[in-house]
Amino acid sequence: MMHIIMIIYVVKRTLIRFYWGLVIYAAHFLLNFAALQGHITILGILKKAQAQLIMTPLHQSIFKSRINT
């Protein structure tokens, strides 16, 4: 009887950890996406010279690909 309780406990704990991992990952993804969208719209407002100073290479490539499409 004790073994079954232990197994249920371990499975439940693992599922909860997995669930929170997913929730946190999704939250990070959404926050990053929102920040990126905000960043890009702000950059769209800024002059090109100022935008160049703020953008990292990653942002530059994303920004360029957004403009080109």
Coordinates of N, CA and C in Angstrom, one line a residue:
M1 N 0.8 -1.2 0.0 CA 0.0 0.0 0.0 C 0.9 1.3 0.0
M2 N 1.9 1.2 0.8 CA 2.8 2.4 0.9 C 3.5 2.7 -0.4
H3 N 3.8 1.7 -1.2 CA 4.5 1.9 -2.5 C 3.6 2.7 -3.5
I4 N 2.3 2.3 -3.5 CA 1.4 3.0 -4.4 C 1.3 4.4 -4.1
I5 N 1.2 4.7 -2.8 CA 1.1 6.1 -2.3 C 2.3 6.9 -2.7
M6 N 3.5 6.3 -2.6 CA 4.8 6.9 -2.9 C 4.8 7.2 -4.4
I7 N 4.4 6.2 -5.2 CA 4.4 6.4 -6.7 C 3.5 7.5 -7.1
I8 N 2.3 7.5 -6.6 CA 1.3 8.6 -6.9 C 1.9 10.0 -6.5
Y9 N 2.5 10.0 -5.3 CA 3.2 11.3 -4.9 C 4.2 11.8 -5.8
V10 N 5.1 10.8 -6.2 CA 6.2 11.2 -7.1 C 5.7 11.6 -8.5
V11 N 4.7 10.9 -9.0 CA 4.1 11.2 -10.3 C 3.5 12.6 -10.2
K12 N 2.7 12.8 -9.2 CA 2.1 14.1 -9.0 C 3.1 15.3 -8.9
R13 N 4.1 15.1 -8.2 CA 5.1 16.1 -8.0 C 5.8 16.4 -9.3
T14 N 6.1 15.3 -10.1 CA 6.8 15.5 -11.4 C 5.9 16.2 -12.3
L15 N 4.6 15.9 -12.4 CA 3.6 16.6 -13.3 C 3.5 18.0 -12.9
I16 N 3.5 18.3 -11.6 CA 3.3 19.7 -11.2 C 4.6 20.5 -11.6
R17 N 5.7 19.9 -11.4 CA 7.0 20.6 -11.8 C 7.0 20.8 -13.3
F18 N 6.6 19.8 -14.0 CA 6.6 19.9 -15.5 C 5.6 21.0 -15.9
Y19 N 4.4 21.0 -15.3 CA 3.4 22.0 -15.6 C 3.9 23.4 -15.3
W20 N 4.5 23.7 -14.2 CA 5.0 25.0 -13.9 C 6.1 25.4 -14.8
G21 N 6.9 24.4 -15.2 CA 8.0 24.7 -16.1 C 7.4 25.2 -17.4
L22 N 6.4 24.5 -17.9 CA 5.7 25.0 -19.1 C 5.1 26.3 -19.0
V23 N 4.4 26.6 -17.9 CA 3.7 27.9 -17.6 C 4.8 29.0 -17.6
I24 N 5.9 28.8 -16.9 CA 7.0 29.8 -16.9 C 7.6 30.0 -18.3
Y25 N 7.8 28.9 -19.0 CA 8.3 29.0 -20.3 C 7.4 29.8 -21.2
A26 N 6.1 29.5 -21.2 CA 5.1 30.2 -22.0 C 5.1 31.7 -21.6
A27 N 5.1 32.0 -20.3 CA 5.1 33.4 -19.9 C 6.4 34.1 -20.4
H28 N 7.5 33.5 -20.3 CA 8.8 34.1 -20.8 C 8.6 34.4 -22.3
F29 N 8.1 33.4 -23.0 CA 8.0 33.5 -24.5 C 7.1 34.7 -24.8
L30 N 5.9 34.8 -24.2 CA 4.9 35.8 -24.4 C 5.5 37.2 -24.1
L31 N 6.2 37.3 -22.9 CA 6.8 38.5 -22.5 C 7.9 39.0 -23.5
N32 N 8.7 38.0 -24.0 CA 9.8 38.3 -25.0 C 9.1 38.8 -26.3
F33 N 8.1 38.1 -26.7 CA 7.4 38.5 -27.9 C 6.8 39.9 -27.8
A34 N 6.2 40.2 -26.7 CA 5.6 41.5 -26.5 C 6.6 42.6 -26.5
A35 N 7.8 42.3 -25.8 CA 8.9 43.2 -25.7 C 9.4 43.5 -27.1
L36 N 9.6 42.4 -27.9 CA 10.1 42.6 -29.2 C 9.2 43.4 -30.1
Q37 N 7.9 43.2 -30.0 CA 6.9 43.9 -30.8 C 7.0 45.4 -30.4
G38 N 7.0 45.6 -29.1 CA 7.1 47.0 -28.5 C 8.4 47.7 -29.0
H39 N 9.5 46.9 -28.9 CA 10.8 47.4 -29.3 C 10.8 47.9 -30.7
I40 N 10.2 47.0 -31.6 CA 10.2 47.3 -33.0 C 9.3 48.5 -33.3
T41 N 8.2 48.6 -32.7 CA 7.3 49.8 -32.9 C 8.0 51.1 -32.5
I42 N 8.7 51.0 -31.3 CA 9.4 52.2 -30.8 C 10.5 52.5 -31.8
L43 N 11.2 51.5 -32.3 CA 12.3 51.7 -33.3 C 11.8 52.3 -34.6
G44 N 10.6 51.9 -34.9 CA 9.9 52.5 -36.1 C 9.7 54.0 -36.0
I45 N 9.4 54.4 -34.8 CA 9.2 55.8 -34.5 C 10.5 56.6 -34.5
L46 N 11.5 56.0 -33.9 CA 12.9 56.6 -33.8 C 13.5 56.9 -35.2
K47 N 14.4 57.8 -35.2 CA 15.2 58.0 -36.4 C 16.1 56.9 -36.6
K48 N 16.6 56.6 -37.9 CA 17.4 55.5 -38.2 C 18.7 55.5 -37.4
A49 N 19.3 56.6 -37.3 CA 20.6 56.8 -36.6 C 20.5 56.4 -35.1
Q50 N 19.4 56.8 -34.4 CA 19.2 56.5 -33.0 C 18.9 55.0 -32.9
A51 N 18.1 54.5 -33.8 CA 17.7 53.1 -33.8 C 18.9 52.2 -33.9
Q52 N 19.9 52.6 -34.7 CA 21.1 51.8 -34.9 C 21.9 51.6 -33.6
L53 N 21.9 52.7 -32.7 CA 22.6 52.6 -31.4 C 21.9 51.6 -30.5
I54 N 20.6 51.6 -30.5 CA 19.8 50.8 -29.5 C 19.9 49.3 -29.9
M55 N 19.8 49.0 -31.2 CA 19.6 47.6 -31.7 C 20.8 46.8 -31.5
T56 N 20.6 45.6 -31.0 CA 21.6 44.6 -30.9 C 21.6 43.9 -32.3
P57 N 22.7 43.1 -32.7 CA 22.7 42.4 -34.0 C 21.4 41.6 -34.2
L58 N 21.0 40.9 -33.1 CA 19.8 40.1 -33.3 C 18.6 40.9 -33.6
H59 N 18.4 42.0 -32.9 CA 17.3 42.9 -33.2 C 17.4 43.5 -34.6
Q60 N 18.6 43.8 -35.0 CA 18.8 44.4 -36.3 C 18.3 43.4 -37.4
S61 N 18.7 42.1 -37.3 CA 18.4 41.1 -38.3 C 16.9 40.9 -38.3
I62 N 16.2 40.9 -37.1 CA 14.8 40.7 -37.0 C 14.1 41.9 -37.7
F63 N 14.6 43.1 -37.3 CA 14.0 44.4 -37.8 C 14.1 44.4 -39.3
K64 N 15.3 44.1 -39.8 CA 15.5 44.1 -41.3 C 14.5 43.1 -42.0
S65 N 14.4 41.9 -41.4 CA 13.6 40.9 -42.0 C 12.1 41.3 -42.0
R66 N 11.7 42.0 -40.9 CA 10.3 42.5 -40.8 C 10.1 43.6 -41.9
I67 N 11.1 44.4 -42.1 CA 10.9 45.5 -43.1 C 10.8 44.9 -44.5
N68 N 11.7 43.9 -44.8 CA 11.8 43.3 -46.1 C 10.6 42.6 -46.5
T69 N 9.9 41.9 -45.6 CA 8.7 41.1 -45.9 C 7.6 42.0 -46.2

